[in-house]
PDB file of C-alpha atoms in Angstrom:
ATOM      1  CA  MET A   1      -0.043  -0.321   0.026  1.00  0.00           C
ATOM      2  CA  SER A   2       1.438   3.556  -1.542  1.00  0.00           C
ATOM      3  CA  GLU A   3       2.352   5.746   2.404  1.00  0.00           C
ATOM      4  CA  SER A   4      -0.689   7.950   1.135  1.00  0.00           C
ATOM      5  CA  GLN A   5      -3.471   5.676   1.545  1.00  0.00           C
ATOM      6  CA  PRO A   6      -5.132   5.267   4.374  1.00  0.00           C
ATOM      7  CA  GLU A   7      -6.216   1.831   5.997  1.00  0.00           C
ATOM      8  CA  PHE A   8      -9.677   0.803   6.598  1.00  0.00           C
ATOM      9  CA  ILE A   9     -10.474   0.144  10.011  1.00  0.00           C
ATOM     10  CA  ASP A  10     -10.408  -3.437  10.672  1.00  0.00           C
ATOM     11  CA  ARG A  11     -13.575  -5.038  12.305  1.00  0.00           C
ATOM     12  CA  PRO A  12     -13.022  -8.829  12.958  1.00  0.00           C
ATOM     13  CA  ASP A  13     -16.308  -9.412  11.787  1.00  0.00           C
ATOM     14  CA  GLU A  14     -15.813  -8.438   8.255  1.00  0.00           C
ATOM     15  CA  ALA A  15     -13.665  -8.837   5.363  1.00  0.00           C
ATOM     16  CA  VAL A  16     -11.760  -6.448   4.177  1.00  0.00           C
ATOM     17  CA  TYR A  17     -10.460  -6.245   0.604  1.00  0.00           C
ATOM     18  CA  GLU A  18      -7.784  -3.682  -0.441  1.00  0.00           C
ATOM     19  CA  THR A  19      -6.722  -2.548  -4.140  1.00  0.00           C
ATOM     20  CA  GLU A  20      -2.908  -2.226  -3.298  1.00  0.00           C
ATOM     21  CA  GLU A  21      -2.689   0.855  -5.441  1.00  0.00           C
ATOM     22  CA  PRO A  22      -5.685   2.059  -5.872  1.00  0.00           C
ATOM     23  CA  VAL A  23      -4.909   5.587  -7.627  1.00  0.00           C
ATOM     24  CA  ARG A  24      -1.210   5.900  -9.630  1.00  0.00           C
ATOM     25  CA  TYR A  25       0.685   8.912  -9.814  1.00  0.00           C
ATOM     26  CA  ALA A  26       3.246   9.955 -11.930  1.00  0.00           C
ATOM     27  CA  VAL A  27       4.745  13.039 -13.357  1.00  0.00           C
ATOM     28  CA  GLU A  28       6.196  13.541 -16.735  1.00  0.00           C
ATOM     29  CA  ASP A  29       7.187  17.168 -18.010  1.00  0.00           C
ATOM     30  CA  GLY A  30       5.016  19.294 -15.823  1.00  0.00           C
ATOM     31  CA  VAL A  31       2.145  16.834 -16.148  1.00  0.00           C
ATOM     32  CA  ALA A  32       0.987  14.930 -13.381  1.00  0.00           C
ATOM     33  CA  THR A  33      -1.107  11.803 -14.094  1.00  0.00           C
ATOM     34  CA  LEU A  34      -3.271   9.996 -12.061  1.00  0.00           C
ATOM     35  CA  THR A  35      -4.845   6.977 -12.720  1.00  0.00           C
ATOM     36  CA  LEU A  36      -7.737   5.121 -11.326  1.00  0.00           C
ATOM     37  CA  ASN A  37      -6.509   1.337 -10.536  1.00  0.00           C
ATOM     38  CA  ARG A  38      -9.542  -0.505 -10.274  1.00  0.00           C
ATOM     39  CA  PRO A  39      -9.666  -2.314 -13.729  1.00  0.00           C
ATOM     40  CA  GLU A  40     -10.909  -5.672 -12.620  1.00  0.00           C
ATOM     41  CA  PHE A  41     -13.962  -3.787 -11.326  1.00  0.00           C
ATOM     42  CA  ASN A  42     -14.215  -1.118 -14.102  1.00  0.00           C
ATOM     43  CA  ASN A  43     -12.645   1.175 -11.874  1.00  0.00           C
ATOM     44  CA  ALA A  44     -15.568   1.498 -10.071  1.00  0.00           C
ATOM     45  CA  GLN A  45     -14.925   4.276  -6.551  1.00  0.00           C
ATOM     46  CA  ASN A  46     -15.263   3.096  -3.008  1.00  0.00           C
ATOM     47  CA  SER A  47     -14.191   4.789  -0.560  1.00  0.00           C
ATOM     48  CA  GLN A  48     -10.044   3.778  -0.751  1.00  0.00           C
ATOM     49  CA  MET A  49      -9.936   5.002  -4.031  1.00  0.00           C
ATOM     50  CA  THR A  50     -12.127   7.799  -3.269  1.00  0.00           C
ATOM     51  CA  TYR A  51      -9.921   9.116  -0.547  1.00  0.00           C
ATOM     52  CA  ALA A  52      -6.526   8.059  -2.653  1.00  0.00           C
ATOM     53  CA  LEU A  53      -7.987  10.348  -5.312  1.00  0.00           C
ATOM     54  CA  ASP A  54      -7.790  12.921  -3.164  1.00  0.00           C
ATOM     55  CA  ASP A  55      -4.546  12.377  -1.850  1.00  0.00           C
ATOM     56  CA  ALA A  56      -3.265  12.696  -5.607  1.00  0.00           C
ATOM     57  CA  PHE A  57      -4.861  15.403  -6.290  1.00  0.00           C
ATOM     58  CA  ARG A  58      -2.991  17.035  -3.240  1.00  0.00           C
ATOM     59  CA  ARG A  59      -0.247  16.203  -4.486  1.00  0.00           C
ATOM     60  CA  ALA A  60      -0.411  17.203  -7.683  1.00  0.00           C
ATOM     61  CA  VAL A  61      -1.534  20.832  -6.420  1.00  0.00           C
ATOM     62  CA  ASN A  62       1.386  20.928  -4.047  1.00  0.00           C
ATOM     63  CA  ASP A  63       3.677  20.012  -6.158  1.00  0.00           C
ATOM     64  CA  ASP A  64       5.094  23.531  -8.123  1.00  0.00           C
ATOM     65  CA  ALA A  65       6.804  21.716 -10.955  1.00  0.00           C
ATOM     66  CA  VAL A  66       3.427  20.037 -11.739  1.00  0.00           C
ATOM     67  CA  LYS A  67       1.625  22.528 -14.245  1.00  0.00           C
ATOM     68  CA  VAL A  68      -1.584  20.174 -15.428  1.00  0.00           C
ATOM     69  CA  ILE A  69      -3.246  17.029 -14.048  1.00  0.00           C
ATOM     70  CA  VAL A  70      -4.664  14.164 -16.054  1.00  0.00           C
ATOM     71  CA  LEU A  71      -7.201  11.729 -14.633  1.00  0.00           C
ATOM     72  CA  ALA A  72      -7.193   8.568 -16.585  1.00  0.00           C
ATOM     73  CA  GLY A  73      -8.787   5.371 -15.724  1.00  0.00           C
ATOM     74  CA  ALA A  74      -6.735   1.981 -16.358  1.00  0.00           C
ATOM     75  CA  GLY A  75      -8.202  -1.006 -17.834  1.00  0.00           C
ATOM     76  CA  LYS A  76     -11.138  -1.019 -20.448  1.00  0.00           C
ATOM     77  CA  HIS A  77     -12.989   1.759 -19.059  1.00  0.00           C
ATOM     78  CA  PHE A  78     -12.828   5.381 -17.714  1.00  0.00           C
ATOM     79  CA  SER A  79     -14.864   4.025 -14.647  1.00  0.00           C
ATOM     80  CA  ALA A  80     -18.254   2.463 -14.159  1.00  0.00           C
ATOM     81  CA  GLY A  81     -19.597   4.793 -11.386  1.00  0.00           C
ATOM     82  CA  HIS A  82     -19.910   4.359  -7.251  1.00  0.00           C
ATOM     83  CA  ASP A  83     -19.116   0.723  -6.207  1.00  0.00           C
ATOM     84  CA  ILE A  84     -22.545  -0.978  -5.558  1.00  0.00           C
ATOM     85  CA  GLY A  85     -21.147  -4.402  -5.753  1.00  0.00           C
ATOM     86  CA  THR A  86     -18.136  -5.602  -5.449  1.00  0.00           C
ATOM     87  CA  PRO A  87     -15.747  -7.235  -3.141  1.00  0.00           C
ATOM     88  CA  GLY A  88     -13.900  -4.358  -1.906  1.00  0.00           C
ATOM     89  CA  ARG A  89     -17.383  -2.045  -1.551  1.00  0.00           C
ATOM     90  CA  ASP A  90     -16.349  -0.190   1.865  1.00  0.00           C
ATOM     91  CA  VAL A  91     -19.771   2.362   2.354  1.00  0.00           C
ATOM     92  CA  ASN A  92     -19.553   1.053   5.938  1.00  0.00           C
ATOM     93  CA  LYS A  93     -15.899   1.479   6.907  1.00  0.00           C
ATOM     94  CA  PRO A  94     -14.921   5.272   8.730  1.00  0.00           C
ATOM     95  CA  TYR A  95     -12.272   7.310   6.864  1.00  0.00           C
ATOM     96  CA  PRO A  96      -9.779  10.198   8.034  1.00  0.00           C
ATOM     97  CA  ARG A  97     -12.493  13.444   6.677  1.00  0.00           C
ATOM     98  CA  ARG A  98     -11.205  15.869   4.766  1.00  0.00           C
ATOM     99  CA  HIS A  99     -14.108  17.887   5.593  1.00  0.00           C
ATOM    100  CA  LEU A 100     -16.651  18.801   8.793  1.00  0.00           C
ATOM    101  CA  TRP A 101     -18.901  16.273   8.795  1.00  0.00           C
ATOM    102  CA  TRP A 102     -19.205  13.713  11.151  1.00  0.00           C
ATOM    103  CA  ASP A 103     -18.332   9.979  10.801  1.00  0.00           C
ATOM    104  CA  HIS A 104     -21.393   8.267   9.292  1.00  0.00           C
ATOM    105  CA  THR A 105     -20.487   4.549  10.032  1.00  0.00           C
ATOM    106  CA  ASN A 106     -22.892   4.976  13.322  1.00  0.00           C
ATOM    107  CA  LYS A 107     -25.551   6.908  12.405  1.00  0.00           C
ATOM    108  CA  PRO A 108     -29.038   5.951  12.438  1.00  0.00           C
ATOM    109  CA  GLY A 109     -31.702   5.949   9.146  1.00  0.00           C
ATOM    110  CA  GLY A 110     -31.288   8.681   6.684  1.00  0.00           C
ATOM    111  CA  GLU A 111     -28.232  10.405   8.469  1.00  0.00           C
ATOM    112  CA  TYR A 112     -26.099   7.420   7.547  1.00  0.00           C
ATOM    113  CA  LEU A 113     -25.851   8.061   4.078  1.00  0.00           C
ATOM    114  CA  TYR A 114     -26.488  11.846   3.996  1.00  0.00           C
ATOM    115  CA  ALA A 115     -23.699  12.507   6.123  1.00  0.00           C
ATOM    116  CA  ARG A 116     -21.348  10.163   3.832  1.00  0.00           C
ATOM    117  CA  GLU A 117     -22.521  11.636   0.378  1.00  0.00           C
ATOM    118  CA  GLN A 118     -21.504  14.881   1.895  1.00  0.00           C
ATOM    119  CA  GLU A 119     -18.258  13.758   2.602  1.00  0.00           C
ATOM    120  CA  VAL A 120     -16.898  11.534  -0.233  1.00  0.00           C
ATOM    121  CA  TYR A 121     -19.257  12.526  -3.151  1.00  0.00           C
ATOM    122  CA  LEU A 122     -20.636  16.250  -3.132  1.00  0.00           C
ATOM    123  CA  ASN A 123     -18.046  17.887  -1.132  1.00  0.00           C
ATOM    124  CA  MET A 124     -14.851  15.789  -2.891  1.00  0.00           C
ATOM    125  CA  CYS A 125     -15.935  16.661  -6.259  1.00  0.00           C
ATOM    126  CA  ARG A 126     -16.722  20.555  -5.775  1.00  0.00           C
ATOM    127  CA  ARG A 127     -13.137  20.360  -4.260  1.00  0.00           C
ATOM    128  CA  TRP A 128     -11.417  18.796  -6.581  1.00  0.00           C
ATOM    129  CA  ARG A 129     -13.663  20.922  -8.867  1.00  0.00           C
ATOM    130  CA  ASP A 130     -11.899  23.897  -7.187  1.00  0.00           C
ATOM    131  CA  ILE A 131      -8.103  22.913  -7.871  1.00  0.00           C
ATOM    132  CA  PRO A 132      -6.310  25.923  -9.077  1.00  0.00           C
ATOM    133  CA  LYS A 133      -4.486  23.736 -11.803  1.00  0.00           C
ATOM    134  CA  PRO A 134      -6.000  22.767 -15.083  1.00  0.00           C
ATOM    135  CA  VAL A 135      -7.292  19.199 -14.840  1.00  0.00           C
ATOM    136  CA  ILE A 136      -8.244  17.086 -18.353  1.00  0.00           C
ATOM    137  CA  ALA A 137     -10.160  13.806 -18.089  1.00  0.00           C
ATOM    138  CA  GLN A 138      -8.831  10.907 -20.584  1.00  0.00           C
ATOM    139  CA  VAL A 139     -12.271   8.853 -20.903  1.00  0.00           C
ATOM    140  CA  GLN A 140     -12.394   5.748 -22.562  1.00  0.00           C
ATOM    141  CA  GLY A 141     -15.240   2.895 -22.341  1.00  0.00           C
ATOM    142  CA  ALA A 142     -17.839   3.322 -19.872  1.00  0.00           C
ATOM    143  CA  CYS A 143     -18.220   6.792 -18.047  1.00  0.00           C
ATOM    144  CA  VAL A 144     -21.492   5.792 -16.448  1.00  0.00           C
ATOM    145  CA  ALA A 145     -23.051   8.127 -12.954  1.00  0.00           C
ATOM    146  CA  GLY A 146     -20.293   8.228 -10.314  1.00  0.00           C
ATOM    147  CA  GLY A 147     -17.997   8.222 -13.361  1.00  0.00           C
ATOM    148  CA  LEU A 148     -19.723  11.087 -14.922  1.00  0.00           C
ATOM    149  CA  MET A 149     -19.160  13.275 -11.620  1.00  0.00           C
ATOM    150  CA  LEU A 150     -15.319  12.271 -11.955  1.00  0.00           C
ATOM    151  CA  ALA A 151     -15.354  13.714 -15.557  1.00  0.00           C
ATOM    152  CA  TRP A 152     -17.655  16.539 -14.983  1.00  0.00           C
ATOM    153  CA  VAL A 153     -15.128  17.914 -12.287  1.00  0.00           C
ATOM    154  CA  CYS A 154     -12.481  18.062 -14.948  1.00  0.00           C
ATOM    155  CA  ASP A 155     -11.984  21.396 -17.084  1.00  0.00           C
ATOM    156  CA  LEU A 156     -11.241  19.534 -20.280  1.00  0.00           C
ATOM    157  CA  ILE A 157     -12.969  16.123 -21.605  1.00  0.00           C
ATOM    158  CA  VAL A 158     -11.100  13.949 -24.332  1.00  0.00           C
ATOM    159  CA  ALA A 159     -12.776  10.937 -25.016  1.00  0.00           C
ATOM    160  CA  SER A 160     -11.893   7.903 -27.216  1.00  0.00           C
ATOM    161  CA  ASP A 161     -14.413   7.071 -29.818  1.00  0.00           C
ATOM    162  CA  ASP A 162     -15.411   4.173 -28.003  1.00  0.00           C
ATOM    163  CA  ALA A 163     -16.636   5.825 -24.894  1.00  0.00           C
ATOM    164  CA  PHE A 164     -20.175   6.164 -23.672  1.00  0.00           C
ATOM    165  CA  PHE A 165     -22.031   8.280 -21.304  1.00  0.00           C
ATOM    166  CA  GLN A 166     -24.747   7.220 -19.011  1.00  0.00           C
ATOM    167  CA  ASP A 167     -26.781   8.765 -15.808  1.00  0.00           C
ATOM    168  CA  PRO A 168     -29.103   5.321 -15.154  1.00  0.00           C
ATOM    169  CA  VAL A 169     -29.736   6.301 -11.930  1.00  0.00           C
ATOM    170  CA  VAL A 170     -33.434   7.120 -12.476  1.00  0.00           C
ATOM    171  CA  ARG A 171     -34.550   3.673 -12.444  1.00  0.00           C
ATOM    172  CA  MET A 172     -33.659   3.885  -8.483  1.00  0.00           C
ATOM    173  CA  GLY A 173     -35.766   6.083  -8.030  1.00  0.00           C
ATOM    174  CA  ILE A 174     -32.672   9.147  -8.025  1.00  0.00           C
ATOM    175  CA  PRO A 175     -32.575  12.224  -9.951  1.00  0.00           C
ATOM    176  CA  GLY A 176     -29.234  11.737 -11.060  1.00  0.00           C
ATOM    177  CA  VAL A 177     -26.304  11.248  -9.279  1.00  0.00           C
ATOM    178  CA  GLU A 178     -24.858  13.554  -6.513  1.00  0.00           C
ATOM    179  CA  TYR A 179     -23.062  16.116  -8.198  1.00  0.00           C
ATOM    180  CA  PHE A 180     -25.468  17.526 -10.125  1.00  0.00           C
ATOM    181  CA  ALA A 181     -23.890  19.474 -12.818  1.00  0.00           C
ATOM    182  CA  HIS A 182     -26.338  17.515 -15.620  1.00  0.00           C
ATOM    183  CA  PRO A 183     -28.218  20.915 -16.922  1.00  0.00           C
ATOM    184  CA  PHE A 184     -24.447  22.873 -16.963  1.00  0.00           C
ATOM    185  CA  GLU A 185     -22.678  19.897 -18.847  1.00  0.00           C
ATOM    186  CA  MET A 186     -25.549  20.095 -21.882  1.00  0.00           C
ATOM    187  CA  ASN A 187     -28.585  21.684 -23.045  1.00  0.00           C
ATOM    188  CA  PRO A 188     -31.324  21.213 -19.792  1.00  0.00           C
ATOM    189  CA  ARG A 189     -33.728  19.459 -22.681  1.00  0.00           C
ATOM    190  CA  ILE A 190     -30.957  17.226 -23.579  1.00  0.00           C
ATOM    191  CA  ALA A 191     -30.087  16.314 -19.355  1.00  0.00           C
ATOM    192  CA  LYS A 192     -34.083  15.789 -18.951  1.00  0.00           C
ATOM    193  CA  GLU A 193     -33.595  13.416 -22.138  1.00  0.00           C
ATOM    194  CA  PHE A 194     -30.209  11.776 -20.790  1.00  0.00           C
ATOM    195  CA  LEU A 195     -31.829  11.400 -17.476  1.00  0.00           C
ATOM    196  CA  PHE A 196     -35.305  10.450 -18.225  1.00  0.00           C
ATOM    197  CA  LEU A 197     -34.265   7.401 -20.993  1.00  0.00           C
ATOM    198  CA  GLY A 198     -31.144   6.275 -19.007  1.00  0.00           C
ATOM    199  CA  ASP A 199     -29.803   5.399 -22.551  1.00  0.00           C
ATOM    200  CA  ARG A 200     -25.785   5.785 -23.231  1.00  0.00           C
ATOM    201  CA  MET A 201     -24.748   8.764 -25.203  1.00  0.00           C
ATOM    202  CA  SER A 202     -21.755   8.354 -27.551  1.00  0.00           C
ATOM    203  CA  ALA A 203     -18.658  10.424 -27.279  1.00  0.00           C
ATOM    204  CA  GLU A 204     -19.625  12.175 -30.864  1.00  0.00           C
ATOM    205  CA  ARG A 205     -22.709  12.638 -29.257  1.00  0.00           C
ATOM    206  CA  ALA A 206     -21.507  14.074 -26.323  1.00  0.00           C
ATOM    207  CA  ARG A 207     -18.869  16.340 -28.401  1.00  0.00           C
ATOM    208  CA  GLU A 208     -22.181  17.683 -30.007  1.00  0.00           C
ATOM    209  CA  VAL A 209     -23.870  18.492 -26.559  1.00  0.00           C
ATOM    210  CA  GLY A 210     -21.151  20.392 -25.718  1.00  0.00           C
ATOM    211  CA  MET A 211     -19.854  18.058 -23.017  1.00  0.00           C
ATOM    212  CA  ILE A 212     -16.617  16.812 -23.840  1.00  0.00           C
ATOM    213  CA  ASN A 213     -13.538  18.611 -25.928  1.00  0.00           C
ATOM    214  CA  ARG A 214     -12.446  15.983 -28.327  1.00  0.00           C
ATOM    215  CA  VAL A 215     -12.952  12.758 -29.708  1.00  0.00           C
ATOM    216  CA  VAL A 216     -10.200  10.431 -31.060  1.00  0.00           C
ATOM    217  CA  PRO A 217      -9.421   6.652 -31.986  1.00  0.00           C
ATOM    218  CA  ARG A 218      -8.867   4.793 -29.249  1.00  0.00           C
ATOM    219  CA  ASP A 219      -5.179   4.038 -30.185  1.00  0.00           C
ATOM    220  CA  ARG A 220      -4.390   8.344 -29.669  1.00  0.00           C
ATOM    221  CA  LEU A 221      -6.296   8.958 -26.872  1.00  0.00           C
ATOM    222  CA  ALA A 222      -3.321   9.298 -24.449  1.00  0.00           C
ATOM    223  CA  ASP A 223      -1.422  10.716 -27.083  1.00  0.00           C
ATOM    224  CA  GLU A 224      -4.007  13.386 -27.522  1.00  0.00           C
ATOM    225  CA  VAL A 225      -4.361  14.084 -23.901  1.00  0.00           C
ATOM    226  CA  ARG A 226      -0.186  14.247 -23.690  1.00  0.00           C
ATOM    227  CA  ASP A 227       0.076  16.783 -26.456  1.00  0.00           C
ATOM    228  CA  MET A 228      -3.053  19.124 -25.055  1.00  0.00           C
ATOM    229  CA  ALA A 229      -1.542  18.712 -21.511  1.00  0.00           C
ATOM    230  CA  ALA A 230       2.187  19.687 -23.187  1.00  0.00           C
ATOM    231  CA  ARG A 231       0.345  22.844 -24.816  1.00  0.00           C
ATOM    232  CA  ILE A 232      -1.179  24.072 -21.455  1.00  0.00           C
ATOM    233  CA  ALA A 233       1.446  23.433 -19.351  1.00  0.00           C
ATOM    234  CA  LYS A 234       3.693  26.428 -21.292  1.00  0.00           C
ATOM    235  CA  GLN A 235       0.866  28.761 -20.088  1.00  0.00           C
ATOM    236  CA  PRO A 236       1.768  30.760 -16.881  1.00  0.00           C
ATOM    237  CA  ARG A 237       0.580  29.391 -13.557  1.00  0.00           C
ATOM    238  CA  MET A 238      -1.562  31.889 -12.017  1.00  0.00           C
ATOM    239  CA  GLY A 239      -2.942  33.022 -15.248  1.00  0.00           C
ATOM    240  CA  LEU A 240      -4.601  29.640 -15.813  1.00  0.00           C
ATOM    241  CA  ALA A 241      -5.296  29.753 -12.039  1.00  0.00           C
ATOM    242  CA  LEU A 242      -7.403  32.857 -12.402  1.00  0.00           C
ATOM    243  CA  THR A 243      -8.778  31.941 -15.826  1.00  0.00           C
ATOM    244  CA  LYS A 244     -10.422  28.678 -14.340  1.00  0.00           C
ATOM    245  CA  GLN A 245     -11.421  30.543 -11.267  1.00  0.00           C
ATOM    246  CA  ALA A 246     -13.253  33.307 -13.365  1.00  0.00           C
ATOM    247  CA  ILE A 247     -15.248  30.557 -15.420  1.00  0.00           C
ATOM    248  CA  ASN A 248     -15.965  28.362 -12.399  1.00  0.00           C
ATOM    249  CA  HIS A 249     -17.180  31.975 -10.578  1.00  0.00           C
ATOM    250  CA  VAL A 250     -19.699  32.550 -13.628  1.00  0.00           C
ATOM    251  CA  GLU A 251     -21.054  29.544 -13.673  1.00  0.00           C
ATOM    252  CA  ASP A 252     -21.703  29.855  -9.830  1.00  0.00           C
ATOM    253  CA  LEU A 253     -23.452  32.879 -10.727  1.00  0.00           C
ATOM    254  CA  GLN A 254     -25.815  31.230 -13.315  1.00  0.00           C
ATOM    255  CA  GLY A 255     -27.124  29.015 -10.164  1.00  0.00           C
ATOM    256  CA  LYS A 256     -24.554  25.625 -10.552  1.00  0.00           C
ATOM    257  CA  ARG A 257     -23.549  25.245  -6.972  1.00  0.00           C
ATOM    258  CA  ALA A 258     -27.076  26.270  -5.271  1.00  0.00           C
ATOM    259  CA  GLY A 259     -28.676  24.167  -8.105  1.00  0.00           C
ATOM    260  CA  MET A 260     -26.807  20.787  -7.042  1.00  0.00           C
ATOM    261  CA  GLU A 261     -27.506  21.756  -2.982  1.00  0.00           C
ATOM    262  CA  ALA A 262     -31.098  20.948  -4.082  1.00  0.00           C
ATOM    263  CA  ALA A 263     -30.652  18.429  -6.279  1.00  0.00           C
ATOM    264  CA  PHE A 264     -28.420  16.629  -3.657  1.00  0.00           C
ATOM    265  CA  ALA A 265     -31.354  17.422  -0.919  1.00  0.00           C
ATOM    266  CA  TRP A 266     -33.913  15.439  -3.811  1.00  0.00           C
ATOM    267  CA  HIS A 267     -31.647  12.732  -4.487  1.00  0.00           C
ATOM    268  CA  HIS A 268     -31.693  12.125  -0.495  1.00  0.00           C
ATOM    269  CA  PHE A 269     -35.005  12.268   0.200  1.00  0.00           C
ATOM    270  CA  ALA A 270     -35.218   9.542  -2.903  1.00  0.00           C
ATOM    271  CA  HIS A 271     -32.717   7.162  -0.832  1.00  0.00           C
ATOM    272  CA  VAL A 272     -34.894   7.323   2.386  1.00  0.00           C
ATOM    273  CA  HIS A 273     -38.264   6.799   0.380  1.00  0.00           C
ATOM    274  CA  ASN A 274     -36.649   3.999  -1.424  1.00  0.00           C
ATOM    275  CA  GLU A 275     -35.985   1.903   2.166  1.00  0.00           C
ATOM    276  CA  GLN A 276     -39.612   3.058   3.265  1.00  0.00           C
ATOM    277  CA  ILE A 277     -41.058   1.374   0.286  1.00  0.00           C
ATOM    278  CA  SER A 278     -38.669  -1.485  -0.528  1.00  0.00           C
ATOM    279  CA  GLY A 279     -36.281  -1.814   2.192  1.00  0.00           C
ATOM    280  CA  ASP A 280     -33.337  -0.448   0.207  1.00  0.00           C
ATOM    281  CA  LEU A 281     -31.754   2.558  -0.087  1.00  0.00           C
ATOM    282  CA  LEU A 282     -30.663   2.005  -4.109  1.00  0.00           C
ATOM    283  CA  GLY A 283     -34.187   0.570  -4.562  1.00  0.00           C
ATOM    284  CA  GLY A 284     -33.017  -2.994  -5.087  1.00  0.00           C
ATOM    285  CA  TYR A 285     -30.605  -2.085  -7.007  1.00  0.00           C
ATOM    286  CA  ASP A 286     -26.919  -3.309  -6.929  1.00  0.00           C
ATOM    287  CA  ALA A 287     -24.033  -3.734  -9.403  1.00  0.00           C
ATOM    288  CA  LYS A 288     -25.173  -6.391 -11.247  1.00  0.00           C
ATOM    289  CA  GLY A 289     -28.774  -5.372 -11.580  1.00  0.00           C
ATOM    290  CA  MET A 290     -27.857  -2.403 -12.991  1.00  0.00           C
ATOM    291  CA  ALA A 291     -25.858  -4.534 -15.536  1.00  0.00           C
ATOM    292  CA  ARG A 292     -28.393  -6.468 -16.261  1.00  0.00           C
ATOM    293  CA  GLU A 293     -30.795  -3.518 -16.567  1.00  0.00           C
ATOM    294  CA  ASN A 294     -28.330  -1.917 -19.110  1.00  0.00           C
ATOM    295  CA  LYS A 295     -28.308  -4.859 -21.273  1.00  0.00           C
ATOM    296  CA  ALA A 296     -31.914  -5.208 -21.381  1.00  0.00           C
ATOM    297  CA  ALA A 297     -32.052  -1.670 -22.356  1.00  0.00           C
ATOM    298  CA  GLU A 298     -29.684  -1.752 -25.103  1.00  0.00           C
ATOM    299  CA  LYS A 299     -30.964  -5.250 -26.445  1.00  0.00           C
ATOM    300  CA  ASP A 300     -34.761  -3.352 -26.402  1.00  0.00           C
ATOM    301  CA  ARG A 301     -33.164  -0.112 -27.923  1.00  0.00           C
ATOM    302  CA  GLY A 302     -31.541  -1.844 -30.930  1.00  0.00           C
ATOM    303  CA  GLY A 303     -34.836  -4.148 -31.490  1.00  0.00           C
ATOM    304  CA  ARG A 304     -36.845  -1.041 -32.103  1.00  0.00           C
ATOM    305  CA  SER A 305     -34.084   0.579 -34.446  1.00  0.00           C
TER     306      SER A 305
END
């Protein structure tokens, strides 16, 4: 385990599953590359990975030699979203917290998930969005639900031509992922279609609606991002930071942060509603259930075309 990676608090009645290096870190020519490293689980994000990613972002920010940050995913997919069913799912594990919400693990009712998701989803993502250095998402394969959140906090998104984007959580009765940036990443009417149908959006369609910057062949993805990062790295650090701050500020004046707060509250009403009517916060879905629904939806969609 890397020195920066927190350990689980071991409980004798619970199996502990850890990834040795959940986020890889490398620096070359002023560019720090952070690579999500759970390819065997399609880079599903558990708390271990989330805190490791926060450590890696902090490391890149603190290194004056780093001018640009690249966020990538190892293996076939960028990220299949939040971990809702792998052996490393650690929703019940306490970690040293980075924000001022209290530990969720011993809290009752809706407080349990509300406190946790304030910490590891909403506040982590908003913290990363405000990093003063430019961040580029390098996306291949699936960028689903929580994967969208990681891509959306980045300033630029470059995707391979086989990438796809999807937020299917409405089928859980939940109004989109916690970092609710949909109406800012695409036209509101497109955002409604994206959420209501829950269909996959191709990389080319995502570029057309303004959600991503470039689409390139899979074998050119890393080179394209590297070239872009190298060009940005030639710009003055303070100029980049102020430009990013100015554009983020305009988004917030347009209501991005306030809208996200409201959507987060509705998101958690949905969790509690699910638990009351079905006994499950996620409406009965786990990772396998969501995958089955995706396959069925794609098959049905193909049959109608």
